[in-house]
Coordinates of C-alpha atoms in Angstrom, one line a residue:
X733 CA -47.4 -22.1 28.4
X734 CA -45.9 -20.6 31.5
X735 CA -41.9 -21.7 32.3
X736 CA -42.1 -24.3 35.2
X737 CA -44.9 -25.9 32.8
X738 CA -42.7 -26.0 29.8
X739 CA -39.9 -26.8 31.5
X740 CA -41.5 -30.2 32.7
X741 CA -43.0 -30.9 29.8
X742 CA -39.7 -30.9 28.0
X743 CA -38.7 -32.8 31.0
X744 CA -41.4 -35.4 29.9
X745 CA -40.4 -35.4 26.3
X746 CA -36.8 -36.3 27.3
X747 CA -37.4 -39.2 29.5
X748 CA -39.8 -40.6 26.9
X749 CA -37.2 -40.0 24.7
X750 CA -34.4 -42.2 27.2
X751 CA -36.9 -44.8 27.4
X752 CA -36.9 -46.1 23.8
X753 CA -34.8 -49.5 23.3
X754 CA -32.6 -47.9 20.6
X755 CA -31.4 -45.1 22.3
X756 CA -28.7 -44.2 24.6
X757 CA -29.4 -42.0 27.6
X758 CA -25.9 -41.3 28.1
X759 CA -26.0 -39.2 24.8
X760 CA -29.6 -38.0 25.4
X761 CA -28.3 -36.4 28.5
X762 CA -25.2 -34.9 27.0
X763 CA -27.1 -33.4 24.1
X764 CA -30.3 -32.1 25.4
X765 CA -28.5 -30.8 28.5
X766 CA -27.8 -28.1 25.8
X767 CA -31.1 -27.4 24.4
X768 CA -33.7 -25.2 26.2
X769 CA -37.3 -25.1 25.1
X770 CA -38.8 -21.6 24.1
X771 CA -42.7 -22.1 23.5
X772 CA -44.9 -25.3 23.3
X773 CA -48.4 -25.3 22.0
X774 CA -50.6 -27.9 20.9
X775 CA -48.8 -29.5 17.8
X776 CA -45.7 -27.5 18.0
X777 CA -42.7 -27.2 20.0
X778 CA -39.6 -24.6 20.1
X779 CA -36.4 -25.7 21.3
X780 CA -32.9 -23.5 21.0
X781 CA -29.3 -24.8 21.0
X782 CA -26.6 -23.4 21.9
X783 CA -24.1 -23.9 19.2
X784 CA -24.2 -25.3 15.4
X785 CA -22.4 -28.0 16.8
X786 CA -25.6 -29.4 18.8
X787 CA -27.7 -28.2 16.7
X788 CA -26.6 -30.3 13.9
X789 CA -26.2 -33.5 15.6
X790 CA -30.1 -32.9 17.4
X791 CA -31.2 -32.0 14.1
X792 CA -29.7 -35.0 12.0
X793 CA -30.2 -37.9 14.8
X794 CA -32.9 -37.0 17.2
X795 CA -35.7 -34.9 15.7
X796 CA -37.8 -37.8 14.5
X797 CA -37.3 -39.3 17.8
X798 CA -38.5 -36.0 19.4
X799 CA -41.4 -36.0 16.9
X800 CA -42.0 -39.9 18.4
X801 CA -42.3 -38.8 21.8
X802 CA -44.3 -35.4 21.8
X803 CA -47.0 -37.8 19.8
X804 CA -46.8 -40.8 22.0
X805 CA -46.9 -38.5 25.1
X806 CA -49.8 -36.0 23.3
X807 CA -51.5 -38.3 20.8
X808 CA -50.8 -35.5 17.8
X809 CA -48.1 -34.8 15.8
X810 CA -45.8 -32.0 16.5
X811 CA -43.9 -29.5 14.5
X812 CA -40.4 -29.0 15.8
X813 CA -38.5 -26.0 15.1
X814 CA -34.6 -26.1 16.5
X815 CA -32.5 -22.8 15.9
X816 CA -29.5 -21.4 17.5
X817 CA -29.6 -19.0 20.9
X818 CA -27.7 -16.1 19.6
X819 CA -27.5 -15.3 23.2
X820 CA -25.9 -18.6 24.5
X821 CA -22.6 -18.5 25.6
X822 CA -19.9 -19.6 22.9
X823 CA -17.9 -21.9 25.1
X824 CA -18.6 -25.4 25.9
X825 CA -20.6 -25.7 28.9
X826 CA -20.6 -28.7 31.1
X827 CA -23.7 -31.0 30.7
X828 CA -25.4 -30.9 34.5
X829 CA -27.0 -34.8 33.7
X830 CA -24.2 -36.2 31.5
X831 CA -23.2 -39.4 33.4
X832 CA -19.7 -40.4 34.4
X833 CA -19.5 -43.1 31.3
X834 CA -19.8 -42.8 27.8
X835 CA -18.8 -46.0 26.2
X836 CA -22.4 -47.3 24.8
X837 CA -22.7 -44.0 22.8
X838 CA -23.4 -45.6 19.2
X839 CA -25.3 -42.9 17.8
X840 CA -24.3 -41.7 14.1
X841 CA -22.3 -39.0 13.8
X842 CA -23.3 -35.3 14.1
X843 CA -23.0 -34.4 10.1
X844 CA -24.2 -36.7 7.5
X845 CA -21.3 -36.8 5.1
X846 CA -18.1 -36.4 3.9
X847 CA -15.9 -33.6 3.9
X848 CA -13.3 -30.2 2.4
X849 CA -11.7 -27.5 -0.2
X850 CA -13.7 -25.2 -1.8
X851 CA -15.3 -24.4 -5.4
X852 CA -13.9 -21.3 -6.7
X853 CA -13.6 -18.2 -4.9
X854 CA -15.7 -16.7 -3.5
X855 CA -16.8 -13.8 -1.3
X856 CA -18.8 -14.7 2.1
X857 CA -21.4 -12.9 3.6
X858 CA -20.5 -11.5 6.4
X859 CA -22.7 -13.0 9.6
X860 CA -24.2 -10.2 11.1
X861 CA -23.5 -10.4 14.6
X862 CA -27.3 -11.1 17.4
X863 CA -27.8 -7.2 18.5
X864 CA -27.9 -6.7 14.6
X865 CA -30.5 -9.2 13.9
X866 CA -33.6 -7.8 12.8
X867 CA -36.5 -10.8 13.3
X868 CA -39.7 -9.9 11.7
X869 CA -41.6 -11.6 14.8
X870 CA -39.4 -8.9 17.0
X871 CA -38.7 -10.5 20.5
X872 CA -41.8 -11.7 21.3
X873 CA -41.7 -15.4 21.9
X874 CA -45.2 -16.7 20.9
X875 CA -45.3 -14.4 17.6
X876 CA -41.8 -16.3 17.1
X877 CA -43.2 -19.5 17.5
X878 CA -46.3 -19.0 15.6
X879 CA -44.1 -17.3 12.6
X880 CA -42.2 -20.9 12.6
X881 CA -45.2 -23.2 12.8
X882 CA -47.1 -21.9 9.6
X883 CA -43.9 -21.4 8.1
X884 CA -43.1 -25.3 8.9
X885 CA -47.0 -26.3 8.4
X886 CA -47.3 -24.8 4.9
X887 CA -44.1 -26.1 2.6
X888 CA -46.2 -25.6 -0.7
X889 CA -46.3 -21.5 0.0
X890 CA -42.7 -19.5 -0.3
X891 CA -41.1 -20.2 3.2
X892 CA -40.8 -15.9 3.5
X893 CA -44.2 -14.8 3.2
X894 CA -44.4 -13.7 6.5
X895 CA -41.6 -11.8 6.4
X896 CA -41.2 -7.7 5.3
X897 CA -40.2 -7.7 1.5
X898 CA -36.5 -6.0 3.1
X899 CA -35.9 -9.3 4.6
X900 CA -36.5 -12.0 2.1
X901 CA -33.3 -11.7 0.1
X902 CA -31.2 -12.5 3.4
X903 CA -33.6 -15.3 4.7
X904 CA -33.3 -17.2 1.0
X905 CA -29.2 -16.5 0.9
X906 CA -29.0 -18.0 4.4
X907 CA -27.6 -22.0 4.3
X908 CA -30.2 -24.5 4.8
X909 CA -27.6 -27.0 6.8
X910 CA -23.9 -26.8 7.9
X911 CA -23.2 -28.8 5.0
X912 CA -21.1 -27.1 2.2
X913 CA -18.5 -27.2 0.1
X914 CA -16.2 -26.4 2.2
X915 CA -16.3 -28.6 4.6
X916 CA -16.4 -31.5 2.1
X917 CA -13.4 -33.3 2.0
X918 CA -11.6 -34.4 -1.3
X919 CA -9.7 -37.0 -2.0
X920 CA -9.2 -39.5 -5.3
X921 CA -12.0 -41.6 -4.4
X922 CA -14.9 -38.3 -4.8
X923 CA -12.9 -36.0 -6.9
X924 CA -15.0 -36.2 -10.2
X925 CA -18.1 -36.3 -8.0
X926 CA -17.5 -33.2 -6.6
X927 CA -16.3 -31.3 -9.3
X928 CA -19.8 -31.8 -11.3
X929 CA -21.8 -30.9 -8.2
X930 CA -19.7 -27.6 -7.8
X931 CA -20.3 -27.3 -12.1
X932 CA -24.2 -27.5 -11.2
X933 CA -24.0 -25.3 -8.3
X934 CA -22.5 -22.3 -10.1
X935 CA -24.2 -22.8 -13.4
X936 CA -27.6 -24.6 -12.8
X937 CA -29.8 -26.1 -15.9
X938 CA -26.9 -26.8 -18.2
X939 CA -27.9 -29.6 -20.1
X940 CA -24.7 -32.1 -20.0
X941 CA -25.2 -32.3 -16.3
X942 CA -29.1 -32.1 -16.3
X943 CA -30.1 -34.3 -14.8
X944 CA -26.6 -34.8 -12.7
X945 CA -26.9 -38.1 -10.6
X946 CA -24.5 -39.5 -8.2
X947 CA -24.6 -42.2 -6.6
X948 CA -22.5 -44.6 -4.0
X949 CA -22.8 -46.8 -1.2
X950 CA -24.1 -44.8 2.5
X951 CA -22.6 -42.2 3.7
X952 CA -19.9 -41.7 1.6
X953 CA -21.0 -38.0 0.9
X954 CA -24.3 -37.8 -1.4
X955 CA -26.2 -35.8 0.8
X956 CA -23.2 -33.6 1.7
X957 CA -22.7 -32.6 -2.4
X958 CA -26.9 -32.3 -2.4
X959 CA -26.7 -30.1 0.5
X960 CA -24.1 -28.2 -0.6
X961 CA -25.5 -27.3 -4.2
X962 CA -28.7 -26.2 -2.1
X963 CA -26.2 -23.9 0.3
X964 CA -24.3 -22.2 -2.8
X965 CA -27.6 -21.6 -5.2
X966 CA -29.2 -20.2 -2.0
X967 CA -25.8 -18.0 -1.2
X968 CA -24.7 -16.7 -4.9
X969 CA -28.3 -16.8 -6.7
X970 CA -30.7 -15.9 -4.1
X971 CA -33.4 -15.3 -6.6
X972 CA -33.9 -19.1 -7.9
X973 CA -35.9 -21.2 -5.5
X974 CA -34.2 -24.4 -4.9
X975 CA -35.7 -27.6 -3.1
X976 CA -34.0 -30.6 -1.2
X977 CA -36.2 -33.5 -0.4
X978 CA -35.1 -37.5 0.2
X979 CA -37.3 -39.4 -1.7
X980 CA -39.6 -40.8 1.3
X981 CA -40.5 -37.2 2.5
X982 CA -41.1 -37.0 -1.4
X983 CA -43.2 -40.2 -1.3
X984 CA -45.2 -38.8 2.2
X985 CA -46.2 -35.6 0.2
X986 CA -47.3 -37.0 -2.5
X987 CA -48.9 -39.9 -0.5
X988 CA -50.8 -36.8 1.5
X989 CA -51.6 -34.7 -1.1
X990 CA -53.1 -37.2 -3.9
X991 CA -55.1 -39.0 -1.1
X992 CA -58.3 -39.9 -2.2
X993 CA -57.0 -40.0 -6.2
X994 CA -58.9 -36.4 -6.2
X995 CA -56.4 -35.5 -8.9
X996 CA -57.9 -31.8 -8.7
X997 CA -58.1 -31.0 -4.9
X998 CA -56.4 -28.1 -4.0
X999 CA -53.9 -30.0 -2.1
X1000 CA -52.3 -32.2 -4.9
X1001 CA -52.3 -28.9 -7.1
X1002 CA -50.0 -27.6 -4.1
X1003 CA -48.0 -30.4 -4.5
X1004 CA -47.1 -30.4 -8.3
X1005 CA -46.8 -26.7 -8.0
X1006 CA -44.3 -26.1 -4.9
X1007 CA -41.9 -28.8 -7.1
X1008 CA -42.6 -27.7 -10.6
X1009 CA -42.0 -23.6 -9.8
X1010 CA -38.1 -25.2 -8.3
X1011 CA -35.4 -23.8 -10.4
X1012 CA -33.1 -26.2 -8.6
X1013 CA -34.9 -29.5 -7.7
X1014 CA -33.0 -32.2 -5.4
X1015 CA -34.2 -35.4 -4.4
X1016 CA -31.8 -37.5 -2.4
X1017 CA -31.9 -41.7 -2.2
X1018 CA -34.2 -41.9 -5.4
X1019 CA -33.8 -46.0 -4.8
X1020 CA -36.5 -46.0 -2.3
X1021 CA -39.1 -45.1 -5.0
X1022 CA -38.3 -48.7 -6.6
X1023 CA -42.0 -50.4 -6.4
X1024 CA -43.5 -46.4 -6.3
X1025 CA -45.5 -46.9 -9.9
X1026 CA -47.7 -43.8 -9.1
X1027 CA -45.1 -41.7 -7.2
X1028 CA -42.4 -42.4 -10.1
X1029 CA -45.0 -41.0 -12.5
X1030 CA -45.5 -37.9 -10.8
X1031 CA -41.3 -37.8 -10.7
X1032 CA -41.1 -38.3 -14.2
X1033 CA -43.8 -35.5 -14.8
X1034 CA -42.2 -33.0 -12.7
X1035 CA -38.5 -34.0 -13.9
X1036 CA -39.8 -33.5 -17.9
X1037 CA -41.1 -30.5 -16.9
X1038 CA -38.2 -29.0 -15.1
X1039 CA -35.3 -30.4 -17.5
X1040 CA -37.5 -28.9 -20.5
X1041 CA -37.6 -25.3 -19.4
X1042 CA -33.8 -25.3 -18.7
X1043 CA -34.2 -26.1 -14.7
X1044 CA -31.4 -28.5 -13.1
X1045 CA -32.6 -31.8 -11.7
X1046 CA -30.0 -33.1 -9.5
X1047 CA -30.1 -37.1 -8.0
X1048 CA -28.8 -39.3 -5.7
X1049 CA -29.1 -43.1 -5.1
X1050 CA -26.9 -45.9 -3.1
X1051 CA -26.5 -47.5 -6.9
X1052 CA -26.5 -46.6 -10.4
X1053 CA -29.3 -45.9 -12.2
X1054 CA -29.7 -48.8 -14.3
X1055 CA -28.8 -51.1 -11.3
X1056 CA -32.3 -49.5 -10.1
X1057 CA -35.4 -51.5 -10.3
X1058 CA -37.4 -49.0 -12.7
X1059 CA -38.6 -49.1 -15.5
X1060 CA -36.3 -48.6 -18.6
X1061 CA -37.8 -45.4 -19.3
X1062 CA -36.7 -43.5 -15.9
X1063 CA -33.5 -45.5 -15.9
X1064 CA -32.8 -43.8 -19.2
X1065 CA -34.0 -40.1 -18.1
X1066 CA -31.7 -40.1 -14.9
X1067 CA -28.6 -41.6 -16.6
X1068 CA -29.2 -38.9 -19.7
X1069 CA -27.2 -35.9 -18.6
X1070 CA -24.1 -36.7 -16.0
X1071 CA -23.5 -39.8 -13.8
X1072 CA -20.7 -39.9 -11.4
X1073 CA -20.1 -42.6 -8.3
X1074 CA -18.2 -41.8 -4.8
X1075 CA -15.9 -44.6 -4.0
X1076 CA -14.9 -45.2 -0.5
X1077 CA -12.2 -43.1 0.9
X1078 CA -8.6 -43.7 1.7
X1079 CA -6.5 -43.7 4.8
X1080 CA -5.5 -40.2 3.8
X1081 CA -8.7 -39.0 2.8
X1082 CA -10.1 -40.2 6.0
X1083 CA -7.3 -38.5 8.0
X1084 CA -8.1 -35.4 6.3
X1085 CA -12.2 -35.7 7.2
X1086 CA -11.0 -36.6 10.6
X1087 CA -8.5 -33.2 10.9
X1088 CA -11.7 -31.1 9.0
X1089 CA -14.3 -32.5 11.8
X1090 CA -12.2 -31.4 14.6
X1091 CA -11.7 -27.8 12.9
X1092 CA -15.7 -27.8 12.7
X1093 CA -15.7 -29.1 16.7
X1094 CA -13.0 -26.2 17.5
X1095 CA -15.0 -23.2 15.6
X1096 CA -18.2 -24.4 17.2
X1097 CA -16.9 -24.6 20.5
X1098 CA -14.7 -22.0 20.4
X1099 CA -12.0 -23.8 21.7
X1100 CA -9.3 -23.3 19.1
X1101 CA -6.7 -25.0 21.2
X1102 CA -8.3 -28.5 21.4
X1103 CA -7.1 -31.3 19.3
X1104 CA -6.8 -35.3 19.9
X1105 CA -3.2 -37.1 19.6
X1106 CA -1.7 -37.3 16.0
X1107 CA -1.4 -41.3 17.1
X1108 CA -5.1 -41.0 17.7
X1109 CA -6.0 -39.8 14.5
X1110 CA -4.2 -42.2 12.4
X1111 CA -5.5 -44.7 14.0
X1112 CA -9.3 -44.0 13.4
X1113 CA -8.8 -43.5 10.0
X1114 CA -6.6 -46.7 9.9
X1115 CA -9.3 -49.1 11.4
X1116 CA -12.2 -47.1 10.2
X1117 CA -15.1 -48.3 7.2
X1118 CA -15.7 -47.0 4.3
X1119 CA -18.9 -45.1 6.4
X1120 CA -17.9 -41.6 6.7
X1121 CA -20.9 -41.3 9.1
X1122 CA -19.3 -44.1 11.3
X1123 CA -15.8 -42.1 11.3
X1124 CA -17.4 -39.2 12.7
X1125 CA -19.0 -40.7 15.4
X1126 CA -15.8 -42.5 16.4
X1127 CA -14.1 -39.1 16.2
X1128 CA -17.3 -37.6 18.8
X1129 CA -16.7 -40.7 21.3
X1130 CA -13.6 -39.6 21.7
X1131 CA -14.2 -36.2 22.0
X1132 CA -17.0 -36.5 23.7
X1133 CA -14.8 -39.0 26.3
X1134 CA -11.6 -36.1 26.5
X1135 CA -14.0 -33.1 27.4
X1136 CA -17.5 -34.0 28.7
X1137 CA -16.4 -36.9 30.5
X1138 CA -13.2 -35.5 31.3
X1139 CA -10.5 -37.8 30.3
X1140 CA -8.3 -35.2 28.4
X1141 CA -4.8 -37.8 28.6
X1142 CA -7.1 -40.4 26.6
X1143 CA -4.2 -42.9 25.7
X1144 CA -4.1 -45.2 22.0
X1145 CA -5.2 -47.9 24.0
X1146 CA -7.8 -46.2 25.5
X1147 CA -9.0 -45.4 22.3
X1148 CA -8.6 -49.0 20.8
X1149 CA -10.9 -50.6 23.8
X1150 CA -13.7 -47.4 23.5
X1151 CA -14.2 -48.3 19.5
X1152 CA -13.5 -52.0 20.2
X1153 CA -17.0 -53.4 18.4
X1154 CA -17.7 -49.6 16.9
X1155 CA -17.3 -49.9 12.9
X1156 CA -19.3 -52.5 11.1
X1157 CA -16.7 -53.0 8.7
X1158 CA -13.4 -52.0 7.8
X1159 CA -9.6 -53.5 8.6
X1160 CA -11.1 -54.0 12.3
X1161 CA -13.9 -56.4 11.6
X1162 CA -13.1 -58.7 8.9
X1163 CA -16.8 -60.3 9.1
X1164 CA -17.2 -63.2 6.3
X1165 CA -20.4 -64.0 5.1
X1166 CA -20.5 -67.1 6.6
X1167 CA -21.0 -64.9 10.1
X1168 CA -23.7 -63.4 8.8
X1169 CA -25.2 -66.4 7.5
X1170 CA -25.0 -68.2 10.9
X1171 CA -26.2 -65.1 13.4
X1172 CA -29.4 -64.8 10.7
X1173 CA -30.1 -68.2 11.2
X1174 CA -29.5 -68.0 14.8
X1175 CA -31.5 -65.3 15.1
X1176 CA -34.1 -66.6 13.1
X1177 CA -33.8 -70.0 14.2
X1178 CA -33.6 -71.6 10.6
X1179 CA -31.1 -73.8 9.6
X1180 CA -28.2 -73.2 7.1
X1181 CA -29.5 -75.6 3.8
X1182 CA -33.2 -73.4 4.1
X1183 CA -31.5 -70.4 4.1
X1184 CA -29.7 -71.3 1.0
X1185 CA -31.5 -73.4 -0.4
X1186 CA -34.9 -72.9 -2.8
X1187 CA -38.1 -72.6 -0.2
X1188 CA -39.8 -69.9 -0.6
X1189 CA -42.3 -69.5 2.3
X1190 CA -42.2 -66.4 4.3
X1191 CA -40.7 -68.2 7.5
X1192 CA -37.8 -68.8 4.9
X1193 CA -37.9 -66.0 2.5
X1194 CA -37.6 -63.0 5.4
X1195 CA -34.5 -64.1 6.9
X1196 CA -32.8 -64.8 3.8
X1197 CA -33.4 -61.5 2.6
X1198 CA -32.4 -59.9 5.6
X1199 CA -29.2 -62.1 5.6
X1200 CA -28.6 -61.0 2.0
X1201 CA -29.1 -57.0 2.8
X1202 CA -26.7 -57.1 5.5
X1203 CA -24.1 -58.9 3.7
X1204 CA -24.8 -55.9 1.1
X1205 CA -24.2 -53.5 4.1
X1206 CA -21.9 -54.4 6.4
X1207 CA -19.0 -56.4 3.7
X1208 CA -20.2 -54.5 0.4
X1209 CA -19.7 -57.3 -1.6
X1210 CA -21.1 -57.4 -5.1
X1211 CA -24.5 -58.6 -5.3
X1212 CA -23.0 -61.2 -7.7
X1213 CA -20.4 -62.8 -5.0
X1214 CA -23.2 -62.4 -2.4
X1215 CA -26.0 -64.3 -4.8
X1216 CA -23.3 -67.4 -4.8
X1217 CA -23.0 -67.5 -1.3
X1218 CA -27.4 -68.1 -1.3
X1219 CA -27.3 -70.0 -4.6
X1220 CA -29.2 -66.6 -6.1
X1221 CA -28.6 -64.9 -9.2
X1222 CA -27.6 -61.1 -9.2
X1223 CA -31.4 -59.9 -10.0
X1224 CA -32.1 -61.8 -7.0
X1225 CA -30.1 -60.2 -4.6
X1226 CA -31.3 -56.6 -5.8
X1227 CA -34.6 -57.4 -5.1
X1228 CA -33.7 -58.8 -1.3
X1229 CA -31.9 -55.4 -0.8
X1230 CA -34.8 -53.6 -2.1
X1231 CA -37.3 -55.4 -0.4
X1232 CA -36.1 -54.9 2.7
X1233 CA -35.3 -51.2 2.7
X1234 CA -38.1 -50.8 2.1
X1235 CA -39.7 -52.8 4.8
X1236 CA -37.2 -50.1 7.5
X1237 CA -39.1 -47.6 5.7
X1238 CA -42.1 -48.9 6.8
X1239 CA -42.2 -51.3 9.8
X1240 CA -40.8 -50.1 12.9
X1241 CA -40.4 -53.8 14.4
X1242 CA -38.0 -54.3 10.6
X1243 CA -35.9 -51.7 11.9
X1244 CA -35.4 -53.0 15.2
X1245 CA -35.0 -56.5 14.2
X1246 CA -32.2 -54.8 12.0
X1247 CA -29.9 -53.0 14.4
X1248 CA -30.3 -56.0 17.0
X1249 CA -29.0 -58.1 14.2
X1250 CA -26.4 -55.5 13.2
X1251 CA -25.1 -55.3 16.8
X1252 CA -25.2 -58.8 17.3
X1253 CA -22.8 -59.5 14.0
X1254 CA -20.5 -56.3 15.1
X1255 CA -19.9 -58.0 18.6
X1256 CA -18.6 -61.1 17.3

């Protein structure tokens, strides 16, 4: 595709992209200001960033979106492949559409989880610097392009087959996200946590901690520890293969490949063999595989088979595993090596995640001099949730505020009106679930004694059970004191929660109805 036509097709893509209800242009503009498309064919597209910075936060928040558009606007899915311009210039350049305002910016923050220190020592890599770079595709564009799409088309053949047998050990020791330990954070509340992930990390397989399963409430830092087990196994033992997947990319595979129940097609065979040859398997948010029968056979398969040659297994979830609606016999497997829970962080743990974020935003940006007012800081992590992924996003609305939108003498109470109705819980919000209770029914236009009490039609049913899961979300009660606010028992509750995540996994419109609500409840 010549320039001026990729140029306005990306054009296309990004407008499509402003013109979704749950987006917000102002950030749209900011972001892909800093993103430049490099080749476009029919199912894939190239795009390159300029530093880690955006390309985390495109990565994390806006690829599926992108992925929306390029099919609404094409009628086929696309393959996106986003990598860093090793060219670009390393300071911050000013985004040509960002608008003068930036209040409405909601989106999560740019990296998934928590936060710091380090496992033991270590040596690093050095990063070799772009003229050292030695691409297999060389510096033609298309074979670059094409070298991505069969790589990203074809997950169940090793990711370096198209690579020169000198260049496979540095492409498997390269990090597969910016997440690390490192950059995670410790505190009290995650200590234990991520002591056995760094225990797994530089011995795999043992079997106290196989499988090792942690578990806590959203983004506290699951992801992060799963990440960073895949970064250090990748970086220290290049030679094992290792696998991150969340459980509904899990569930699409398998969904794919077993289509038609032809257990022998070549397909499913790809399938059980890409996740049985892992040496380090991890499978993120396994509580979305609750009402999975056939899926949760095929885990159970692969996870016997793994554990029993000595291969680690490592699992998250939002809950413990026997507060998962499975079957006794998984429950058991994934509590039978070692369990460990992240508790929400405190004050000074969140001041310390706030300090490590803006380290990550100076490096990136290579502005080593940049910082935000100690007052600032203290008072984030003071009104802050227990969401780590909400912190950070504060944290980027005010940076984002200081330099792209540039109000560098940002004051506290500045601050305090731009993250006014930000957090959905925390100090700040003190919601009750009695508000809840009444914007559901609002919403929903039922009344107070049907939403409590025992009918059970559907008109009923849905809005109590999205009442219930945002109670679970946004207070973090215990299912128990939420079931006495409903009249429910604890089992329940549970099954609310679970029914309607996994409704968001599935119905667009669910998801909607969800954030409305969630807004709604925040701006009260």
């Amino acid at each position: 595709m010549e320039s001026k036509q990729l140029e306005q097709a990306w054009h296309e893509v990004c407008e499509k992209v402003k013109s979704y209800p749950q987006i917000d242009p102002s950030q749209v503009n900011a972001f892909f200001s800093r993103l430049q498309p490099q080749a476009m064919s029919e199912g894939f597209l190239m795009l390159t960033a300029d530093v880690q910075f955006i390309k985390t936060w495109v990565e994390q928040h806006y690829l599926d979106t992108i992925k929306q558009a390029l099919l609404d606007l094409h009628g086929v899915p696309f393959t996106v492949a986003l990598e860093i311009d090793p060219a670009a210039q390393a300071a911050p350049s000013q985004p040509a559409t960002a608008p003068a305002q930036a209040e409405q910016a909601e989106n999560p923050a740019p990296s998934a989880e928590t936060t710091t220190p380090q496992p033991t020592a270590r040596r690093e890599a050095p990063e070799p610097r772009p003229d050292q770079r030695r691409p297999a595709h060389g510096n033609d564009p298309a074979a670059r392009a094409a070298l991505l799409r069969a790589r990203a088309e074809d997950p169940a053949e090793p990711e370096d087959r198209y690579l020169p047998a000198d260049e496979r050990i540095q492409l498997d020791a390269s990090p597969t996200s910016s997440l690390t330990f490192e950059n995670f954070v410790i505190g009290d509340s995650n200590r234990m946590a991520y002591s056995m992930a760094v225990a797994v990390a530089e011995a795999p397989g043992k079997a106290h901690l196989n499988p090792l399963f942690i578990y806590g409430k959203s983004g506290l830092g699951k992801t992060h520890l799963l990440r960073a087990i895949q970064n250090y196994v990748r970086e220290t033992m290049p030679h094992l293969s290792t696998i991150y997947v969340d459980s509904a990319e899990f569930l699409s595979d398998y969904t794919d490949a077993a289509a038609g129940h032809d257990k022998e097609k070549s397909s499913y065979r790809n399938f059980k063999r890409r996740y049985e040859e892992a040496d380090v398997l991890l499978i993120d948010d396994v509580q979305y595989l609750q009402g999975k029968k056939q899926t949760l056979d095929i885990v159970f398969q692969i996870f016997n088979n793994l554990t029993s040659r000595g291969h680690q297994i490592v699992l998250s979830a939002d809950r413990a595993p026997k507060n998962i609606d499975i079957d006794e016999r998984y429950k058991t497997r994934f509590n039978s090596g070692g369990t460990f829970d992240i508790q929400p962080p405190g004050v000074e743990t969140k001041l310390s995640i706030i300090k490590s974020f803006l380290e990550e935003y100076r490096e990136s940006e290579g502005d080593p001099a940049f910082t935000i007012p100690e007052d600032i800081q203290l008072y984030i992590a003071d009104i802050s949730s227990s969401n780590i992924r909400e912190l950070k996003s504060a944290i980027t609305k005010v940076i984002f505020q200081m330099r792209y939108f540039n109000r560098p003498d940002l004051s506290l109470d500045d601050v305090r009106g731009l993250l006014e109705n930000h957090f959905s819980g925390g100090p700040s919000k003190r919601l009750s679930v009695a508000d809840i209770q009444k914007e559901v029914e609002a919403f929903y236009r039922v009344s107070h004694a049907d939403l409590v009490g025992k009918k059970r039609s559907r008109e009923i049913t849905h809005p109590r059970q999205v009442a219930i899961y945002l109670c679970r979300q946004m207070i973090d009660l215990p299912y128990n004191d939420i079931g006495k606010k409903f009249n429910r028992d604890h089992s329940t509750v549970m099954h609310s929660v679970a029914s309607i995540e996994e409704k968001m996994q599935k119905s667009r419109e669910i998801r909607e109805e969800l954030e409305t609500l969630t807004q709604i409840i925040r701006d009260l």
